[in-house]
CSV table of C-alpha atoms in Angstrom, one decimal:
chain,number,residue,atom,x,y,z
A,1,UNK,CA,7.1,-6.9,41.1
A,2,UNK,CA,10.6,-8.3,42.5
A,3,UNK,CA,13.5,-7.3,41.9
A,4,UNK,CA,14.8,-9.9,39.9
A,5,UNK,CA,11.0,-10.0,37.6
A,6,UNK,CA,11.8,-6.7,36.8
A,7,UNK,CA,15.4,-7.2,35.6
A,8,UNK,CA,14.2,-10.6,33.5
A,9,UNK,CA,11.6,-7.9,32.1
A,10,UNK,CA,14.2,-5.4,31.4
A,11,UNK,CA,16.6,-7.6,29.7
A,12,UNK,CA,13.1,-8.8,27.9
A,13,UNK,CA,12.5,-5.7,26.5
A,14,UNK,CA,16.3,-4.7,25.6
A,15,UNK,CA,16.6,-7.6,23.7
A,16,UNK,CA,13.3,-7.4,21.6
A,17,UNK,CA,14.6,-3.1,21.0
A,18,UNK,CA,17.9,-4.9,19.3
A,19,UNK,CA,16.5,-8.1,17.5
A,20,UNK,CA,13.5,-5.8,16.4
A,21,UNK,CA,15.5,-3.3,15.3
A,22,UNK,CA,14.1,-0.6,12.8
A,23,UNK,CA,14.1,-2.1,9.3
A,24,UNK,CA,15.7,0.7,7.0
A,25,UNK,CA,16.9,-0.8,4.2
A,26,UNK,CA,14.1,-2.7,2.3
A,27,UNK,CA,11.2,-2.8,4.3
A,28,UNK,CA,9.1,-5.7,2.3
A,29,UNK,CA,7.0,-8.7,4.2
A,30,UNK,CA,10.0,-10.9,3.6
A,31,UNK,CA,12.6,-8.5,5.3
A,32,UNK,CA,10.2,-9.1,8.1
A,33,UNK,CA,9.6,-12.8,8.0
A,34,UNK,CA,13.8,-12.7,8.2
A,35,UNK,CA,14.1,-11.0,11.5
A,36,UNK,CA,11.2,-13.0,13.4
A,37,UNK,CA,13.0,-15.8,12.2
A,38,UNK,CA,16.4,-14.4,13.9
A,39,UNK,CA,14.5,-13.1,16.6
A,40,UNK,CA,13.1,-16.9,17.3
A,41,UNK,CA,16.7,-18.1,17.1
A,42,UNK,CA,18.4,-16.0,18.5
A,43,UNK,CA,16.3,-15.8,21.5
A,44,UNK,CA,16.0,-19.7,21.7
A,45,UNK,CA,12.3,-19.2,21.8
A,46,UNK,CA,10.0,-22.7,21.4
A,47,UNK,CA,6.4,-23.3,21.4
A,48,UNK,CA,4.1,-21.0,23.0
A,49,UNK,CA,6.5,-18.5,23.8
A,50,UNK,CA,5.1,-14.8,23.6
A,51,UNK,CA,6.8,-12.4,21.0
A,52,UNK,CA,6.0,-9.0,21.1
A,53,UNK,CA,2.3,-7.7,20.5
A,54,UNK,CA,1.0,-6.4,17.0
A,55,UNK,CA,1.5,-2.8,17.4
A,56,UNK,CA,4.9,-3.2,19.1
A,57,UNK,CA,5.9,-5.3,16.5
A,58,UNK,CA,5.4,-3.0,13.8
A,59,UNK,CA,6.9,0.1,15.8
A,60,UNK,CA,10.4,-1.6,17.0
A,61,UNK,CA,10.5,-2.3,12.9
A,62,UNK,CA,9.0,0.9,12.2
A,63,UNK,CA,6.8,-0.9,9.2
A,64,UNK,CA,3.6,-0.4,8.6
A,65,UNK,CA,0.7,-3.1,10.3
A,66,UNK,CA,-0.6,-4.1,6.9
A,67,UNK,CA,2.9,-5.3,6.2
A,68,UNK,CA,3.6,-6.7,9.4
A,69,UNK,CA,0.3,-8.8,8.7
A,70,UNK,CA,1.4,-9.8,5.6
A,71,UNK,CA,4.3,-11.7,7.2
A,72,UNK,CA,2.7,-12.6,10.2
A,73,UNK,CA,0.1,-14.5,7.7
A,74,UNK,CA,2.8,-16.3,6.3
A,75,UNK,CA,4.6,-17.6,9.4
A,76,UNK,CA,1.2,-18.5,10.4
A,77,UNK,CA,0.6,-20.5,7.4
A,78,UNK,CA,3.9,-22.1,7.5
A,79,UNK,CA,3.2,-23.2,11.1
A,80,UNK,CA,6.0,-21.0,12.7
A,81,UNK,CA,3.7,-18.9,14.7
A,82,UNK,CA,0.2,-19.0,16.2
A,83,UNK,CA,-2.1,-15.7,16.7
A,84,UNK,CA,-4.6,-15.9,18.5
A,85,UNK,CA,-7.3,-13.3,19.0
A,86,UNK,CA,-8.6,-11.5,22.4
A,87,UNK,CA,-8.0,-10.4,24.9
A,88,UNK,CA,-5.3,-13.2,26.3
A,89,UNK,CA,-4.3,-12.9,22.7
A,90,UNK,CA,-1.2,-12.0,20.8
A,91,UNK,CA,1.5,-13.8,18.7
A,92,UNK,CA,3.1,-16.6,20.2
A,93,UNK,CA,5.7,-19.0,18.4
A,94,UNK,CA,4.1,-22.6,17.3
A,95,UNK,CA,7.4,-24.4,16.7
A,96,UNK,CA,11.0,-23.2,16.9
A,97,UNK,CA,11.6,-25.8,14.0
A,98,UNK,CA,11.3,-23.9,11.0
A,99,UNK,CA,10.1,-25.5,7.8
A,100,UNK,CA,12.2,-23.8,5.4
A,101,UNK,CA,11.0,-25.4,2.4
A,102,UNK,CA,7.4,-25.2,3.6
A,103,UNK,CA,7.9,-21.2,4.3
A,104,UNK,CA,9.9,-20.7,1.0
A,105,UNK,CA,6.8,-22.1,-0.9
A,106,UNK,CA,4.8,-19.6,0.8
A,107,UNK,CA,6.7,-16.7,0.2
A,108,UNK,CA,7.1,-17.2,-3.4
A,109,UNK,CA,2.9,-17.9,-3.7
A,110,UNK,CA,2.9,-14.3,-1.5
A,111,UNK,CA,5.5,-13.2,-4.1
A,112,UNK,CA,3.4,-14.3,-6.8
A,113,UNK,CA,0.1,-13.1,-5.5
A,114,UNK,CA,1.9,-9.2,-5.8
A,115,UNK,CA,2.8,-9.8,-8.8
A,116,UNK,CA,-0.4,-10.4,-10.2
A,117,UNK,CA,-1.9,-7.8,-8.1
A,118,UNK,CA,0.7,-5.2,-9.3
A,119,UNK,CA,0.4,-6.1,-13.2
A,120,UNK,CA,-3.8,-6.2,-12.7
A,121,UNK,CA,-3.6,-3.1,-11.5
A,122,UNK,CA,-1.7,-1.3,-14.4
A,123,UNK,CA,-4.1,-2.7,-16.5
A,124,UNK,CA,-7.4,-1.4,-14.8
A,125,UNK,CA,-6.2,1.6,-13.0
A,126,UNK,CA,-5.6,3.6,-16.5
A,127,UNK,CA,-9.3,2.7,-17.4
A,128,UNK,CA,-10.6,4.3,-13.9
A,129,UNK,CA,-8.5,7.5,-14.3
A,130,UNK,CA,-9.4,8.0,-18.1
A,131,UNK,CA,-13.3,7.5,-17.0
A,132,UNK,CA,-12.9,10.2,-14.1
A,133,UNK,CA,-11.9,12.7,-16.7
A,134,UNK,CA,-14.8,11.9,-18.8
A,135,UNK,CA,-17.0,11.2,-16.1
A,136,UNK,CA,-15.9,13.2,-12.8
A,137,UNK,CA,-18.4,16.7,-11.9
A,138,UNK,CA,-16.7,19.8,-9.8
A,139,UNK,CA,-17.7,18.7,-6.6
A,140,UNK,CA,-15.6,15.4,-7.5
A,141,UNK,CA,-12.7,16.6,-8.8
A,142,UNK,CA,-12.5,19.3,-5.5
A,143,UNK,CA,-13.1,16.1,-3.6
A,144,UNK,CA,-9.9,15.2,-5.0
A,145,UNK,CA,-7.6,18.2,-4.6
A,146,UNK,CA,-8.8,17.8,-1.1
A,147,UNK,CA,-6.5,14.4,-0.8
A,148,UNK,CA,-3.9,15.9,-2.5
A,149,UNK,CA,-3.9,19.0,0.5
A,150,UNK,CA,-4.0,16.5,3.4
A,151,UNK,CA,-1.0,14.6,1.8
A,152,UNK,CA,0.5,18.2,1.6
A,153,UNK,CA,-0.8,19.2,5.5
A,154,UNK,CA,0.8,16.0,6.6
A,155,UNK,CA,4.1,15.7,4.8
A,156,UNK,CA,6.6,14.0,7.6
A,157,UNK,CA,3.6,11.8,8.5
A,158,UNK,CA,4.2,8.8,6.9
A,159,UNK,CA,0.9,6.7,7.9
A,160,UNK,CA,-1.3,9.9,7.5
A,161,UNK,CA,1.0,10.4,3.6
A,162,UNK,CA,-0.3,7.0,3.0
A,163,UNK,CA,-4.0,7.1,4.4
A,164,UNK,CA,-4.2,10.9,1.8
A,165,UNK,CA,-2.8,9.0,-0.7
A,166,UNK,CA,-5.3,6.0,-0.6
A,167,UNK,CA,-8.4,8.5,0.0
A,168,UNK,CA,-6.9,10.7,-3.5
A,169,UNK,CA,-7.2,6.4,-5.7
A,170,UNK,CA,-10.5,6.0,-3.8
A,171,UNK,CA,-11.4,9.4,-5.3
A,172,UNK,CA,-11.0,9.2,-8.7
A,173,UNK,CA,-12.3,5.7,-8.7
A,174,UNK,CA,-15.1,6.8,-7.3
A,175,UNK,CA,-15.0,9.6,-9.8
A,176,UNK,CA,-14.7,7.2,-12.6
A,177,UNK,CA,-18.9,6.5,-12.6
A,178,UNK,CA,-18.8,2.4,-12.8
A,179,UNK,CA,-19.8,0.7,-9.3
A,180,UNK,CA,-18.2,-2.4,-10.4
A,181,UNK,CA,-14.9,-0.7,-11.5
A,182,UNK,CA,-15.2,0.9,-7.9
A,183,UNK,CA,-15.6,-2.5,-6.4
A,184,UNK,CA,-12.6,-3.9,-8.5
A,185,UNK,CA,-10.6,-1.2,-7.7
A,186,UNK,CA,-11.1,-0.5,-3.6
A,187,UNK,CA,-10.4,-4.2,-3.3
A,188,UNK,CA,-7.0,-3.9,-5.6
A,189,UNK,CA,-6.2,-0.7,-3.3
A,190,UNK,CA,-6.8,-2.8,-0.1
A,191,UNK,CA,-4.6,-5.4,-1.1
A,192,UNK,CA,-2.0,-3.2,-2.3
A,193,UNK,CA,-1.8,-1.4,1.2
A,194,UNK,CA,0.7,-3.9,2.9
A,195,UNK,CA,2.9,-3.7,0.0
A,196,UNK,CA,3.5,0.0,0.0
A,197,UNK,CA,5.7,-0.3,3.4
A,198,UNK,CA,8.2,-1.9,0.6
A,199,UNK,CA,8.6,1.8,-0.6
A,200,UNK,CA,9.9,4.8,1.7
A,201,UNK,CA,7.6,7.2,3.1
A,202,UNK,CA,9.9,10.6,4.0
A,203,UNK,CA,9.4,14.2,3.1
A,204,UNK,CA,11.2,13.4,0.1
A,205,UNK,CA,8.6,10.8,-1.2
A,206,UNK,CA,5.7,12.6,0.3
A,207,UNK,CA,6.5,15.9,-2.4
A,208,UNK,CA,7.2,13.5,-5.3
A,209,UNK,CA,3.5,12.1,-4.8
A,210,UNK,CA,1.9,15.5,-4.2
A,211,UNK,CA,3.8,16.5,-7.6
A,212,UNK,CA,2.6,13.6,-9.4
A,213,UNK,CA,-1.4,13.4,-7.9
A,214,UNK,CA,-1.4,17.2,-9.0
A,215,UNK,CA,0.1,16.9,-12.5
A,216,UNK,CA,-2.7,14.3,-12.7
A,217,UNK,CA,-5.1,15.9,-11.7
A,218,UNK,CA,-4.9,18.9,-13.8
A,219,UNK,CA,-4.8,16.6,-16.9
A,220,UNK,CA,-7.8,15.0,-15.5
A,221,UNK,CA,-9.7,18.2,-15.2
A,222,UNK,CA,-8.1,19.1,-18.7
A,223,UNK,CA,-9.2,15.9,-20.0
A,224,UNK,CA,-6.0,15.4,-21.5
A,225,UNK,CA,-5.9,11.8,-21.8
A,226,UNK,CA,-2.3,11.8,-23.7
A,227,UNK,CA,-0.9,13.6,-20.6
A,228,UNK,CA,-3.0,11.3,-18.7
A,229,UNK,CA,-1.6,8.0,-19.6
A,230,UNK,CA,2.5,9.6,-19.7
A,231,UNK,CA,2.0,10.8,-16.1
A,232,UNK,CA,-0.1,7.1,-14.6
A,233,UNK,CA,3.6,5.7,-15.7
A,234,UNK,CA,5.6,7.4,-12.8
A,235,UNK,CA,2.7,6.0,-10.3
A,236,UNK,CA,3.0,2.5,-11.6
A,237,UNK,CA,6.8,2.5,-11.2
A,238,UNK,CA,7.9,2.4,-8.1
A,239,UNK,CA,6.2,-0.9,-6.8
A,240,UNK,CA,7.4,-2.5,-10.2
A,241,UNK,CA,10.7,-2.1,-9.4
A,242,UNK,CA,10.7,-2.7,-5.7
A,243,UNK,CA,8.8,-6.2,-6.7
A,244,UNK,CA,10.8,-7.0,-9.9
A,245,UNK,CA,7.7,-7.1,-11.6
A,246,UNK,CA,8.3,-7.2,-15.3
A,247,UNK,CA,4.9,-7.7,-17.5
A,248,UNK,CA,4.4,-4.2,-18.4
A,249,UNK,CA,0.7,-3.4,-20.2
A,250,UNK,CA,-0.3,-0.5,-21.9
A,251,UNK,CA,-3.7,1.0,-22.0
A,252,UNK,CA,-4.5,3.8,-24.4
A,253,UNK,CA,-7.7,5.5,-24.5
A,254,UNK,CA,-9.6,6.3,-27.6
A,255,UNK,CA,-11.6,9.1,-27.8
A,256,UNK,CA,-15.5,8.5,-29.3
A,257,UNK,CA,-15.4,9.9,-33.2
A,258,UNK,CA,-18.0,12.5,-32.1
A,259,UNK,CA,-15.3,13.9,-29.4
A,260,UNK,CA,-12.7,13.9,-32.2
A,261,UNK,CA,-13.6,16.9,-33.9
A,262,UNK,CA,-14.9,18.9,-30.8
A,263,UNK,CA,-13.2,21.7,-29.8
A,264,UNK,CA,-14.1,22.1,-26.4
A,265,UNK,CA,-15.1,19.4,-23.6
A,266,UNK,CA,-18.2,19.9,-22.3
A,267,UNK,CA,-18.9,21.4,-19.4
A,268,UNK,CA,-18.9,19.5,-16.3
A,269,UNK,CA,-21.7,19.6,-14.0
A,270,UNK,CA,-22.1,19.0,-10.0
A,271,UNK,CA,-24.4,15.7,-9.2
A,272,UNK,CA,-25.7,14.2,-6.5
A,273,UNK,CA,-23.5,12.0,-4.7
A,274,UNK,CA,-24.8,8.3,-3.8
């Protein structure tokens, strides 16, 4: 490499570390839309230009890839960028002509679609957990402490904190004894997984959800549904906030009449897993 290609390549790389700086503040898909947008601009970047790949994307803005996606799918869809796939691959700009409008209408469809998402899942979610306390044997509900201890073994890990945390939802709906409800949910989960880069990830947040998943958990092995449904509130929070998501449901659970007057749960039992 000359001299000179390996200054251009320096000055390259110096000015994608400051115009993909680390997004601190609110790290949502539309944060990042902003600052490939800048990054276009200020760069005086045009069609077919080359921005940094995937992975280097999401670690100059220290966001997670599912978020990234998420915006990259929306400058896509707006016609701001082009990705193609392969090898000779990557993420190159389509036109440095933004259609604001265009882009605007497809943020607030994005917008939209996690509001929905965020409000379906308050509705089902309490369904799911009150089933695994019914429902869940001792092999399941260790299955499920399990989670919690990798969260714990990998606090100040914020990508392995998520993965734990996904595996403990996966676990109880699992738990929960209704394929469909399974289905429904893993596919909620899924979608959900971009959005949670809106919401920190530091030793701090890591303990609060290890609190939380254990308090449920114990209510869950308690079957105490009461407890249940106070404690699924503080997991439903956060992402309503970040979101402005204000159509709050309630789901209650009530208990069979022949489990009324019982003064003891049954016992659980181990079963085969599928």
């Amino acid at each position: 490499m000359s001299t000179q290609a390996g200054r251009r390549r320096a000055t390259t790389v110096e000015k994608n570390a400051r115009i993909f700086a680390p997004i601190k503040a609110h790290r949502t898909f539309e944060t990042v839309i902003e600052r490939i947008i800048e990054a276009i601009d200020s760069q005086g970047l045009s069609e077919g230009d080359r921005l940094p790949n995937e992975s280097e994307m999401a670690r100059l803005l220290e966001v997670s890839r599912p978020t990234l996606r998420q915006a990259l799918r929306v400058l896509e869809t707006s016609g701001v960028l082009k990705i193609r796939a392969g090898q000779a691959g990557g993420v190159f700009v389509a036109s440095e002509m933004v259609p604001v409008e265009v882009l605007g209408q497809n943020i607030a469809l994005e917008v939209h679609h996690v509001g929905e998402l965020i409000a379906t899942r308050r509705i089902i979610e309490p369904i799911v957990y009150h089933l695994a306390a019914e429902n869940a044997s001792e092999e399941e509900l260790d299955r499920i402490a399990d989670a919690i201890e990798l969260m714990r073994r990998h606090l100040g890990e914020p990508n392995m904190i998520s993965r734990a945390d996904g595996l403990y939802h996966r676990r109880i709906a699992h738990a929960a004894g209704n394929q469909i409800l399974l289905r429904t949910m893993t596919g909620i989960y899924r979608d959900l997984n971009p959005l949670r880069g809106a919401l920190s990830n530091d030793r701090e947040h890591g303990l609060h959800m290890i609190d939380v998943h254990s308090r449920q958990l114990e209510a869950i092995r308690a079957r105490d549904h009461e407890g249940l449904e106070r404690m699924l509130q503080e997991t439903f929070v956060d992402l309503e906030e970040e979101f402005k998501v204000t159509s709050r449901f309630s789901v209650r659970w009530t208990p069979r009449e022949d489990n009324v007057s019982a003064k003891a749960p049954p016992e659980r039992k181990r079963r085969a897993r599928a």
